[in-house]
Amino acid sequence: MDWDKLRIFHAVADAGSLTHAGDVLHLSQSAVSRQIRALEDSLATTLFHRHARGLILTEQGELLFEATSSMVRKLDTTAARIRDSEENVFGELKVTTTTGFGTMWLVPRLAKLYERYPDLKIDLMLEERVLDLPMREADVAIRMKEPNQQDLIRRRLLNIRMRLYATQQYLEKAGVPDTLEDLKPHRLICQNPQTPQVSSGAVLSQMLLGLNMTSTLMVNNYFGVLQGVLNHVGIGVLPDYLTSDFPNLVRVLPSIESGEVPVFLAFPEELRTSRRVTAFRDFVLEEIQAIRKQQSEDQAALPSAK
């Protein structure tokens, strides 16, 4: 088969439109159409069903698209390996993690990573959906559970727990609760238990909402919960890794917390030798170690119980 025609076929199948594929390929719609017809003639089959809303792959087209998709992934991986030099880290790195961890922990630290590798281009995808790493939807993932996909290299970064936090200013005004019953007159800030999130956080929020508190604020991600807490709106359910970056958070009801949530970093086996992936992994591990060191120092500074 003609490689150029396969490239054009893949672009059309991916876009679902001759016009959109032409824009990507910088070719006219008629030129793209001719190449597709020529490919269909050479294979003696129809690759697309054509209708007013666009193009749909036939069964034969699906088979060919599966093959070209595999080729594209392998070519992307090969190109990445070629671009990775022995001494320099540059080029695009696709990273995915949850909205909360990405906005509250990872993004604020990226200036240090860019200072170290100024030519790095990070495409950061923040969403609760688990992207498919073997299918190259992303190069690296930081997930709140152990990945179950095959052919992934994984590393446990830390364990976190969801806990209750407020600001000193809020507590001075509204009072410090000593028991769960004391929470009722306060305003609870949390995610709706039905929204996508770690199950431990959902269980804790559901338990607290069951107290029938006077007032609540539900936000669909932890960044929104954090903003509510920092602005003295109420008592929020937040991950404990935030305490190193927001020392003004005051823990409320220390005996109340979720179960442990493991945080894993993962990437495909085929990217084991990628300089970009290695640089990102090592940077994240360094930052995690810095948090652990700070927590140990803070713990050691606490007065001993008598």
PDB file of C-alpha atoms in Angstrom:
ATOM      1  CA  MET A   1       0.000   0.000   0.000  1.00  0.00           C
ATOM      2  CA  ASP A   2       1.058   3.578  -0.652  1.00  0.00           C
ATOM      3  CA  TRP A   3       2.278   5.102   2.629  1.00  0.00           C
ATOM      4  CA  ASP A   4       1.148   8.587   1.642  1.00  0.00           C
ATOM      5  CA  LYS A   5      -2.364   7.377   0.899  1.00  0.00           C
ATOM      6  CA  LEU A   6      -2.451   5.558   4.252  1.00  0.00           C
ATOM      7  CA  ARG A   7      -1.432   8.767   6.005  1.00  0.00           C
ATOM      8  CA  ILE A   8      -4.254  10.646   4.307  1.00  0.00           C
ATOM      9  CA  PHE A   9      -6.728   7.841   5.059  1.00  0.00           C
ATOM     10  CA  HIS A  10      -5.791   7.940   8.745  1.00  0.00           C
ATOM     11  CA  ALA A  11      -6.301  11.711   8.906  1.00  0.00           C
ATOM     12  CA  VAL A  12      -9.738  11.416   7.268  1.00  0.00           C
ATOM     13  CA  ALA A  13     -10.805   8.551   9.535  1.00  0.00           C
ATOM     14  CA  ASP A  14      -9.599  10.451  12.594  1.00  0.00           C
ATOM     15  CA  ALA A  15     -11.344  13.692  11.596  1.00  0.00           C
ATOM     16  CA  GLY A  16     -14.488  12.099  10.151  1.00  0.00           C
ATOM     17  CA  SER A  17     -14.475  14.689   7.398  1.00  0.00           C
ATOM     18  CA  LEU A  18     -12.618  15.333   4.139  1.00  0.00           C
ATOM     19  CA  THR A  19     -12.612  19.072   4.827  1.00  0.00           C
ATOM     20  CA  HIS A  20     -11.189  18.795   8.349  1.00  0.00           C
ATOM     21  CA  ALA A  21      -8.583  16.276   7.225  1.00  0.00           C
ATOM     22  CA  GLY A  22      -7.599  18.612   4.411  1.00  0.00           C
ATOM     23  CA  ASP A  23      -7.076  21.424   6.906  1.00  0.00           C
ATOM     24  CA  VAL A  24      -4.803  19.206   9.009  1.00  0.00           C
ATOM     25  CA  LEU A  25      -2.869  17.952   5.966  1.00  0.00           C
ATOM     26  CA  HIS A  26      -2.822  21.327   4.178  1.00  0.00           C
ATOM     27  CA  LEU A  27      -4.465  19.756   1.134  1.00  0.00           C
ATOM     28  CA  SER A  28      -7.614  20.678  -0.745  1.00  0.00           C
ATOM     29  CA  GLN A  29     -10.758  18.636  -0.169  1.00  0.00           C
ATOM     30  CA  SER A  30     -10.661  17.417  -3.773  1.00  0.00           C
ATOM     31  CA  ALA A  31      -7.036  16.247  -3.423  1.00  0.00           C
ATOM     32  CA  VAL A  32      -7.903  14.310  -0.256  1.00  0.00           C
ATOM     33  CA  SER A  33     -10.965  12.795  -1.926  1.00  0.00           C
ATOM     34  CA  ARG A  34      -8.876  11.631  -4.921  1.00  0.00           C
ATOM     35  CA  GLN A  35      -6.352   9.919  -2.670  1.00  0.00           C
ATOM     36  CA  ILE A  36      -9.106   8.111  -0.751  1.00  0.00           C
ATOM     37  CA  ARG A  37     -10.744   6.933  -3.984  1.00  0.00           C
ATOM     38  CA  ALA A  38      -7.380   5.721  -5.279  1.00  0.00           C
ATOM     39  CA  LEU A  39      -6.762   3.791  -2.046  1.00  0.00           C
ATOM     40  CA  GLU A  40     -10.217   2.225  -2.219  1.00  0.00           C
ATOM     41  CA  ASP A  41      -9.584   1.242  -5.847  1.00  0.00           C
ATOM     42  CA  SER A  42      -6.243  -0.338  -4.999  1.00  0.00           C
ATOM     43  CA  LEU A  43      -7.869  -2.373  -2.200  1.00  0.00           C
ATOM     44  CA  ALA A  44     -11.018  -3.090  -4.212  1.00  0.00           C
ATOM     45  CA  THR A  45     -13.199  -2.141  -1.264  1.00  0.00           C
ATOM     46  CA  THR A  46     -15.152   0.768   0.210  1.00  0.00           C
ATOM     47  CA  LEU A  47     -13.572   2.348   3.268  1.00  0.00           C
ATOM     48  CA  PHE A  48     -16.177   4.989   4.149  1.00  0.00           C
ATOM     49  CA  HIS A  49     -19.935   5.351   4.162  1.00  0.00           C
ATOM     50  CA  ARG A  50     -20.655   8.884   3.001  1.00  0.00           C
ATOM     51  CA  HIS A  51     -23.618  10.872   4.308  1.00  0.00           C
ATOM     52  CA  ALA A  52     -24.631  14.489   4.937  1.00  0.00           C
ATOM     53  CA  ARG A  53     -23.149  14.640   8.439  1.00  0.00           C
ATOM     54  CA  GLY A  54     -19.732  13.285   7.524  1.00  0.00           C
ATOM     55  CA  LEU A  55     -17.953   9.983   6.974  1.00  0.00           C
ATOM     56  CA  ILE A  56     -18.376   6.678   8.805  1.00  0.00           C
ATOM     57  CA  LEU A  57     -15.879   3.851   8.487  1.00  0.00           C
ATOM     58  CA  THR A  58     -17.040   0.610   6.928  1.00  0.00           C
ATOM     59  CA  GLU A  59     -16.029  -2.684   8.512  1.00  0.00           C
ATOM     60  CA  GLN A  60     -13.035  -2.819   6.162  1.00  0.00           C
ATOM     61  CA  GLY A  61     -12.266   0.800   6.988  1.00  0.00           C
ATOM     62  CA  GLU A  62     -12.282   0.008  10.715  1.00  0.00           C
ATOM     63  CA  LEU A  63      -9.738  -2.767  10.150  1.00  0.00           C
ATOM     64  CA  LEU A  64      -7.456  -0.438   8.211  1.00  0.00           C
ATOM     65  CA  PHE A  65      -7.863   2.393  10.753  1.00  0.00           C
ATOM     66  CA  GLU A  66      -6.854   0.017  13.560  1.00  0.00           C
ATOM     67  CA  ALA A  67      -3.688  -0.817  11.621  1.00  0.00           C
ATOM     68  CA  THR A  68      -2.839   2.828  10.792  1.00  0.00           C
ATOM     69  CA  SER A  69      -3.489   3.854  14.419  1.00  0.00           C
ATOM     70  CA  SER A  70      -0.980   1.266  15.582  1.00  0.00           C
ATOM     71  CA  MET A  71       1.507   2.535  13.019  1.00  0.00           C
ATOM     72  CA  VAL A  72       1.043   6.140  14.133  1.00  0.00           C
ATOM     73  CA  ARG A  73       1.601   5.229  17.802  1.00  0.00           C
ATOM     74  CA  LYS A  74       4.775   3.339  16.977  1.00  0.00           C
ATOM     75  CA  LEU A  75       6.038   6.178  14.800  1.00  0.00           C
ATOM     76  CA  ASP A  76       5.294   8.709  17.563  1.00  0.00           C
ATOM     77  CA  THR A  77       7.191   6.584  20.069  1.00  0.00           C
ATOM     78  CA  THR A  78      10.120   6.171  17.699  1.00  0.00           C
ATOM     79  CA  ALA A  79      10.193   9.893  16.961  1.00  0.00           C
ATOM     80  CA  ALA A  80      10.162  10.649  20.691  1.00  0.00           C
ATOM     81  CA  ARG A  81      13.098   8.324  21.273  1.00  0.00           C
ATOM     82  CA  ILE A  82      15.026   9.877  18.412  1.00  0.00           C
ATOM     83  CA  ARG A  83      14.371  13.397  19.717  1.00  0.00           C
ATOM     84  CA  ASP A  84      15.462  12.496  23.223  1.00  0.00           C
ATOM     85  CA  SER A  85      19.181  13.224  23.389  1.00  0.00           C
ATOM     86  CA  GLU A  86      21.643  11.884  25.906  1.00  0.00           C
ATOM     87  CA  GLU A  87      22.024  15.213  27.690  1.00  0.00           C
ATOM     88  CA  ASN A  88      19.023  17.396  26.807  1.00  0.00           C
ATOM     89  CA  VAL A  89      15.353  17.140  27.687  1.00  0.00           C
ATOM     90  CA  PHE A  90      13.042  18.818  25.183  1.00  0.00           C
ATOM     91  CA  GLY A  91       9.888  18.256  23.183  1.00  0.00           C
ATOM     92  CA  GLU A  92       6.294  17.484  24.202  1.00  0.00           C
ATOM     93  CA  LEU A  93       5.292  15.451  27.238  1.00  0.00           C
ATOM     94  CA  LYS A  94       1.618  14.583  27.727  1.00  0.00           C
ATOM     95  CA  VAL A  95       0.770  14.323  31.428  1.00  0.00           C
ATOM     96  CA  THR A  96      -2.607  13.473  32.933  1.00  0.00           C
ATOM     97  CA  THR A  97      -3.827  13.672  36.508  1.00  0.00           C
ATOM     98  CA  THR A  98      -6.930  14.650  38.451  1.00  0.00           C
ATOM     99  CA  THR A  99      -8.147  18.251  38.473  1.00  0.00           C
ATOM    100  CA  GLY A 100      -7.499  18.593  42.190  1.00  0.00           C
ATOM    101  CA  PHE A 101      -3.967  17.197  42.280  1.00  0.00           C
ATOM    102  CA  GLY A 102      -3.035  18.970  39.060  1.00  0.00           C
ATOM    103  CA  THR A 103      -4.257  22.444  40.016  1.00  0.00           C
ATOM    104  CA  MET A 104      -3.380  22.412  43.708  1.00  0.00           C
ATOM    105  CA  TRP A 105      -0.130  20.451  43.817  1.00  0.00           C
ATOM    106  CA  LEU A 106       1.480  19.895  40.401  1.00  0.00           C
ATOM    107  CA  VAL A 107       0.994  23.183  38.511  1.00  0.00           C
ATOM    108  CA  PRO A 108       2.378  25.388  41.324  1.00  0.00           C
ATOM    109  CA  ARG A 109       5.614  23.351  41.195  1.00  0.00           C
ATOM    110  CA  LEU A 110       6.150  23.347  37.434  1.00  0.00           C
ATOM    111  CA  ALA A 111       8.161  26.581  37.410  1.00  0.00           C
ATOM    112  CA  LYS A 112      11.034  24.645  38.996  1.00  0.00           C
ATOM    113  CA  LEU A 113      10.780  21.927  36.343  1.00  0.00           C
ATOM    114  CA  TYR A 114      10.793  24.473  33.505  1.00  0.00           C
ATOM    115  CA  GLU A 115      13.752  26.259  35.083  1.00  0.00           C
ATOM    116  CA  ARG A 116      15.645  22.988  34.891  1.00  0.00           C
ATOM    117  CA  TYR A 117      14.401  22.061  31.389  1.00  0.00           C
ATOM    118  CA  PRO A 118      13.379  25.274  29.582  1.00  0.00           C
ATOM    119  CA  ASP A 119      12.752  23.513  26.250  1.00  0.00           C
ATOM    120  CA  LEU A 120      10.206  21.077  27.674  1.00  0.00           C
ATOM    121  CA  LYS A 121       6.629  21.356  26.374  1.00  0.00           C
ATOM    122  CA  ILE A 122       4.061  19.892  28.762  1.00  0.00           C
ATOM    123  CA  ASP A 123       0.527  19.118  27.639  1.00  0.00           C
ATOM    124  CA  LEU A 124      -1.279  18.773  30.982  1.00  0.00           C
ATOM    125  CA  MET A 125      -4.683  17.072  30.872  1.00  0.00           C
ATOM    126  CA  LEU A 126      -6.647  17.491  34.098  1.00  0.00           C
ATOM    127  CA  GLU A 127      -9.680  15.242  34.341  1.00  0.00           C
ATOM    128  CA  GLU A 128     -11.106  12.474  36.466  1.00  0.00           C
ATOM    129  CA  ARG A 129     -11.372  10.094  33.489  1.00  0.00           C
ATOM    130  CA  VAL A 130      -8.546   7.556  33.396  1.00  0.00           C
ATOM    131  CA  LEU A 131      -6.748   8.023  30.082  1.00  0.00           C
ATOM    132  CA  ASP A 132      -5.398   5.017  28.205  1.00  0.00           C
ATOM    133  CA  LEU A 133      -1.598   5.128  28.459  1.00  0.00           C
ATOM    134  CA  PRO A 134      -0.857   2.099  26.223  1.00  0.00           C
ATOM    135  CA  MET A 135      -2.972   3.789  23.522  1.00  0.00           C
ATOM    136  CA  ARG A 136      -0.830   6.942  24.012  1.00  0.00           C
ATOM    137  CA  GLU A 137      -3.652   9.190  25.179  1.00  0.00           C
ATOM    138  CA  ALA A 138      -0.973  10.415  27.590  1.00  0.00           C
ATOM    139  CA  ASP A 139       2.693   9.675  28.282  1.00  0.00           C
ATOM    140  CA  VAL A 140       2.592   9.872  32.082  1.00  0.00           C
ATOM    141  CA  ALA A 141      -0.271   9.611  34.559  1.00  0.00           C
ATOM    142  CA  ILE A 142      -0.558  10.454  38.247  1.00  0.00           C
ATOM    143  CA  ARG A 143      -3.549   8.550  39.547  1.00  0.00           C
ATOM    144  CA  MET A 144      -5.319   8.150  42.872  1.00  0.00           C
ATOM    145  CA  LYS A 145      -5.331   4.358  42.563  1.00  0.00           C
ATOM    146  CA  GLU A 146      -3.025   1.680  41.199  1.00  0.00           C
ATOM    147  CA  PRO A 147      -3.372   1.334  37.405  1.00  0.00           C
ATOM    148  CA  ASN A 148      -4.670  -2.047  36.261  1.00  0.00           C
ATOM    149  CA  GLN A 149      -3.549  -1.782  32.641  1.00  0.00           C
ATOM    150  CA  GLN A 150      -0.827  -4.100  31.396  1.00  0.00           C
ATOM    151  CA  ASP A 151       2.631  -3.018  30.211  1.00  0.00           C
ATOM    152  CA  LEU A 152       2.821  -0.025  32.554  1.00  0.00           C
ATOM    153  CA  ILE A 153       5.703   0.941  34.799  1.00  0.00           C
ATOM    154  CA  ARG A 154       4.218   2.231  38.057  1.00  0.00           C
ATOM    155  CA  ARG A 155       5.618   3.866  41.181  1.00  0.00           C
ATOM    156  CA  ARG A 156       3.723   4.613  44.391  1.00  0.00           C
ATOM    157  CA  LEU A 157       4.363   8.244  45.259  1.00  0.00           C
ATOM    158  CA  LEU A 158       2.560   8.632  48.581  1.00  0.00           C
ATOM    159  CA  ASN A 159      -0.597   7.824  50.508  1.00  0.00           C
ATOM    160  CA  ILE A 160      -3.063  10.597  51.221  1.00  0.00           C
ATOM    161  CA  ARG A 161      -6.176  10.973  53.375  1.00  0.00           C
ATOM    162  CA  MET A 162      -9.130  13.326  53.128  1.00  0.00           C
ATOM    163  CA  ARG A 163      -9.507  15.412  56.287  1.00  0.00           C
ATOM    164  CA  LEU A 164     -11.441  18.411  57.579  1.00  0.00           C
ATOM    165  CA  TYR A 165      -9.850  21.869  57.386  1.00  0.00           C
ATOM    166  CA  ALA A 166     -10.800  25.488  58.014  1.00  0.00           C
ATOM    167  CA  THR A 167      -9.010  28.791  58.527  1.00  0.00           C
ATOM    168  CA  GLN A 168      -8.287  30.275  61.933  1.00  0.00           C
ATOM    169  CA  GLN A 169     -10.347  33.304  60.966  1.00  0.00           C
ATOM    170  CA  TYR A 170     -13.396  31.143  60.241  1.00  0.00           C
ATOM    171  CA  LEU A 171     -13.027  29.165  63.473  1.00  0.00           C
ATOM    172  CA  GLU A 172     -12.660  32.318  65.572  1.00  0.00           C
ATOM    173  CA  LYS A 173     -15.944  33.555  64.159  1.00  0.00           C
ATOM    174  CA  ALA A 174     -17.946  30.303  64.025  1.00  0.00           C
ATOM    175  CA  GLY A 175     -16.363  28.331  66.864  1.00  0.00           C
ATOM    176  CA  VAL A 176     -14.238  25.176  66.993  1.00  0.00           C
ATOM    177  CA  PRO A 177     -16.241  21.920  66.854  1.00  0.00           C
ATOM    178  CA  ASP A 178     -15.172  19.233  69.308  1.00  0.00           C
ATOM    179  CA  THR A 179     -17.551  16.481  68.150  1.00  0.00           C
ATOM    180  CA  LEU A 180     -19.398  15.483  64.994  1.00  0.00           C
ATOM    181  CA  GLU A 181     -22.566  16.835  66.601  1.00  0.00           C
ATOM    182  CA  ASP A 182     -20.833  20.226  66.900  1.00  0.00           C
ATOM    183  CA  LEU A 183     -20.462  20.336  63.092  1.00  0.00           C
ATOM    184  CA  LYS A 184     -24.198  20.797  62.501  1.00  0.00           C
ATOM    185  CA  PRO A 185     -24.296  24.604  62.823  1.00  0.00           C
ATOM    186  CA  HIS A 186     -21.226  24.945  60.561  1.00  0.00           C
ATOM    187  CA  ARG A 187     -21.108  25.127  56.775  1.00  0.00           C
ATOM    188  CA  LEU A 188     -19.612  22.029  55.140  1.00  0.00           C
ATOM    189  CA  ILE A 189     -17.687  22.446  51.869  1.00  0.00           C
ATOM    190  CA  CYS A 190     -17.181  19.227  49.907  1.00  0.00           C
ATOM    191  CA  GLN A 191     -17.690  17.454  46.624  1.00  0.00           C
ATOM    192  CA  ASN A 192     -21.027  15.858  45.921  1.00  0.00           C
ATOM    193  CA  PRO A 193     -20.466  12.149  46.722  1.00  0.00           C
ATOM    194  CA  GLN A 194     -21.926  11.312  43.297  1.00  0.00           C
ATOM    195  CA  THR A 195     -19.271  13.268  41.353  1.00  0.00           C
ATOM    196  CA  PRO A 196     -16.177  11.434  40.049  1.00  0.00           C
ATOM    197  CA  GLN A 197     -13.577  11.352  42.841  1.00  0.00           C
ATOM    198  CA  VAL A 198     -11.639   8.901  44.987  1.00  0.00           C
ATOM    199  CA  SER A 199     -14.053   6.581  46.765  1.00  0.00           C
ATOM    200  CA  SER A 200     -12.601   7.335  50.231  1.00  0.00           C
ATOM    201  CA  GLY A 201     -13.366  11.033  49.799  1.00  0.00           C
ATOM    202  CA  ALA A 202     -16.893  10.258  48.619  1.00  0.00           C
ATOM    203  CA  VAL A 203     -17.528   8.010  51.639  1.00  0.00           C
ATOM    204  CA  LEU A 204     -16.314  10.676  54.075  1.00  0.00           C
ATOM    205  CA  SER A 205     -18.392  13.410  52.409  1.00  0.00           C
ATOM    206  CA  GLN A 206     -21.483  11.204  52.404  1.00  0.00           C
ATOM    207  CA  MET A 207     -21.069  10.509  56.114  1.00  0.00           C
ATOM    208  CA  LEU A 208     -20.724  14.210  56.911  1.00  0.00           C
ATOM    209  CA  LEU A 209     -23.666  15.211  54.720  1.00  0.00           C
ATOM    210  CA  GLY A 210     -25.713  12.634  56.632  1.00  0.00           C
ATOM    211  CA  LEU A 211     -25.394  14.864  59.702  1.00  0.00           C
ATOM    212  CA  ASN A 212     -27.943  17.204  58.063  1.00  0.00           C
ATOM    213  CA  MET A 213     -25.775  20.269  58.589  1.00  0.00           C
ATOM    214  CA  THR A 214     -27.470  23.656  58.514  1.00  0.00           C
ATOM    215  CA  SER A 215     -25.607  24.860  55.402  1.00  0.00           C
ATOM    216  CA  THR A 216     -23.458  23.246  52.719  1.00  0.00           C
ATOM    217  CA  LEU A 217     -21.429  24.219  49.679  1.00  0.00           C
ATOM    218  CA  MET A 218     -20.781  21.459  47.160  1.00  0.00           C
ATOM    219  CA  VAL A 219     -18.176  21.964  44.433  1.00  0.00           C
ATOM    220  CA  ASN A 220     -17.318  19.485  41.694  1.00  0.00           C
ATOM    221  CA  ASN A 221     -13.550  19.524  42.350  1.00  0.00           C
ATOM    222  CA  TYR A 222     -11.176  19.968  45.279  1.00  0.00           C
ATOM    223  CA  PHE A 223      -9.713  23.213  43.912  1.00  0.00           C
ATOM    224  CA  GLY A 224     -13.103  24.823  44.407  1.00  0.00           C
ATOM    225  CA  VAL A 225     -13.350  23.339  47.897  1.00  0.00           C
ATOM    226  CA  LEU A 226      -9.912  24.774  48.742  1.00  0.00           C
ATOM    227  CA  GLN A 227     -10.910  28.244  47.538  1.00  0.00           C
ATOM    228  CA  GLY A 228     -14.010  28.108  49.710  1.00  0.00           C
ATOM    229  CA  VAL A 229     -11.972  27.149  52.777  1.00  0.00           C
ATOM    230  CA  LEU A 230      -9.248  29.757  52.172  1.00  0.00           C
ATOM    231  CA  ASN A 231     -11.920  32.437  51.869  1.00  0.00           C
ATOM    232  CA  HIS A 232     -13.478  31.470  55.235  1.00  0.00           C
ATOM    233  CA  VAL A 233     -16.725  30.077  53.773  1.00  0.00           C
ATOM    234  CA  GLY A 234     -16.765  27.012  56.012  1.00  0.00           C
ATOM    235  CA  ILE A 235     -15.099  23.702  56.941  1.00  0.00           C
ATOM    236  CA  GLY A 236     -13.912  21.711  53.930  1.00  0.00           C
ATOM    237  CA  VAL A 237     -13.035  18.124  53.048  1.00  0.00           C
ATOM    238  CA  LEU A 238      -9.547  18.310  51.505  1.00  0.00           C
ATOM    239  CA  PRO A 239      -6.553  16.024  50.838  1.00  0.00           C
ATOM    240  CA  ASP A 240      -3.846  16.221  53.497  1.00  0.00           C
ATOM    241  CA  TYR A 241      -1.009  16.876  51.006  1.00  0.00           C
ATOM    242  CA  LEU A 242      -2.160  20.517  50.907  1.00  0.00           C
ATOM    243  CA  THR A 243      -0.892  21.301  54.396  1.00  0.00           C
ATOM    244  CA  SER A 244       2.697  21.730  53.179  1.00  0.00           C
ATOM    245  CA  ASP A 245       1.673  24.477  50.727  1.00  0.00           C
ATOM    246  CA  PHE A 246      -1.114  26.048  52.802  1.00  0.00           C
ATOM    247  CA  PRO A 247       0.130  26.207  56.407  1.00  0.00           C
ATOM    248  CA  ASN A 248      -2.806  28.471  57.321  1.00  0.00           C
ATOM    249  CA  LEU A 249      -5.150  25.484  57.012  1.00  0.00           C
ATOM    250  CA  VAL A 250      -6.252  24.371  60.480  1.00  0.00           C
ATOM    251  CA  ARG A 251      -7.275  20.772  60.912  1.00  0.00           C
ATOM    252  CA  VAL A 252     -10.729  20.281  62.415  1.00  0.00           C
ATOM    253  CA  LEU A 253     -11.764  17.159  64.365  1.00  0.00           C
ATOM    254  CA  PRO A 254      -8.407  15.308  63.988  1.00  0.00           C
ATOM    255  CA  SER A 255     -10.057  11.946  64.630  1.00  0.00           C
ATOM    256  CA  ILE A 256     -12.168  12.274  61.467  1.00  0.00           C
ATOM    257  CA  GLU A 257     -10.483  11.265  58.201  1.00  0.00           C
ATOM    258  CA  SER A 258     -10.930   9.030  55.185  1.00  0.00           C
ATOM    259  CA  GLY A 259      -9.161   5.760  54.480  1.00  0.00           C
ATOM    260  CA  GLU A 260      -5.762   5.890  52.778  1.00  0.00           C
ATOM    261  CA  VAL A 261      -5.670   6.796  49.103  1.00  0.00           C
ATOM    262  CA  PRO A 262      -2.551   5.586  47.225  1.00  0.00           C
ATOM    263  CA  VAL A 263      -1.114   7.934  44.608  1.00  0.00           C
ATOM    264  CA  PHE A 264       0.710   6.269  41.700  1.00  0.00           C
ATOM    265  CA  LEU A 265       2.832   7.579  38.843  1.00  0.00           C
ATOM    266  CA  ALA A 266       2.657   5.389  35.728  1.00  0.00           C
ATOM    267  CA  PHE A 267       3.875   5.368  32.135  1.00  0.00           C
ATOM    268  CA  PRO A 268       4.076   2.800  29.300  1.00  0.00           C
ATOM    269  CA  GLU A 269       6.915   0.300  29.270  1.00  0.00           C
ATOM    270  CA  GLU A 270       7.938   1.534  25.820  1.00  0.00           C
ATOM    271  CA  LEU A 271       8.777   4.977  27.308  1.00  0.00           C
ATOM    272  CA  ARG A 272      11.158   3.555  29.903  1.00  0.00           C
ATOM    273  CA  THR A 273      14.160   5.149  28.174  1.00  0.00           C
ATOM    274  CA  SER A 274      12.492   8.483  27.372  1.00  0.00           C
ATOM    275  CA  ARG A 275      14.498  11.384  28.770  1.00  0.00           C
ATOM    276  CA  ARG A 276      11.362  13.516  29.132  1.00  0.00           C
ATOM    277  CA  VAL A 277       9.523  10.869  31.136  1.00  0.00           C
ATOM    278  CA  THR A 278      12.561  10.200  33.335  1.00  0.00           C
ATOM    279  CA  ALA A 279      13.051  13.910  33.993  1.00  0.00           C
ATOM    280  CA  PHE A 280       9.398  14.382  34.956  1.00  0.00           C
ATOM    281  CA  ARG A 281       9.338  11.263  37.149  1.00  0.00           C
ATOM    282  CA  ASP A 282      12.511  12.259  39.001  1.00  0.00           C
ATOM    283  CA  PHE A 283      11.201  15.799  39.529  1.00  0.00           C
ATOM    284  CA  VAL A 284       7.912  14.574  41.032  1.00  0.00           C
ATOM    285  CA  LEU A 285       9.766  12.138  43.316  1.00  0.00           C
ATOM    286  CA  GLU A 286      12.054  14.947  44.515  1.00  0.00           C
ATOM    287  CA  GLU A 287       9.045  17.112  45.348  1.00  0.00           C
ATOM    288  CA  ILE A 288       7.369  14.255  47.217  1.00  0.00           C
ATOM    289  CA  GLN A 289      10.553  13.675  49.216  1.00  0.00           C
ATOM    290  CA  ALA A 290      10.652  17.390  50.079  1.00  0.00           C
ATOM    291  CA  ILE A 291       7.101  17.152  51.460  1.00  0.00           C
ATOM    292  CA  ARG A 292       7.981  14.092  53.558  1.00  0.00           C
ATOM    293  CA  LYS A 293      11.059  15.823  54.944  1.00  0.00           C
ATOM    294  CA  GLN A 294       9.052  18.919  55.869  1.00  0.00           C
ATOM    295  CA  GLN A 295       6.360  16.816  57.528  1.00  0.00           C
ATOM    296  CA  SER A 296       9.008  14.943  59.543  1.00  0.00           C
ATOM    297  CA  GLU A 297      10.585  18.219  60.669  1.00  0.00           C
ATOM    298  CA  ASP A 298       7.190  19.652  61.619  1.00  0.00           C
ATOM    299  CA  GLN A 299       6.368  16.493  63.594  1.00  0.00           C
ATOM    300  CA  ALA A 300       9.707  16.621  65.404  1.00  0.00           C
ATOM    301  CA  ALA A 301       9.080  20.274  66.343  1.00  0.00           C
ATOM    302  CA  LEU A 302       5.821  19.428  68.122  1.00  0.00           C
ATOM    303  CA  PRO A 303       6.057  19.325  71.944  1.00  0.00           C
ATOM    304  CA  SER A 304       6.275  15.826  73.375  1.00  0.00           C
ATOM    305  CA  ALA A 305       3.153  14.436  75.065  1.00  0.00           C
ATOM    306  CA  LYS A 306       3.507  14.149  78.842  1.00  0.00           C
TER     307      LYS A 306
END
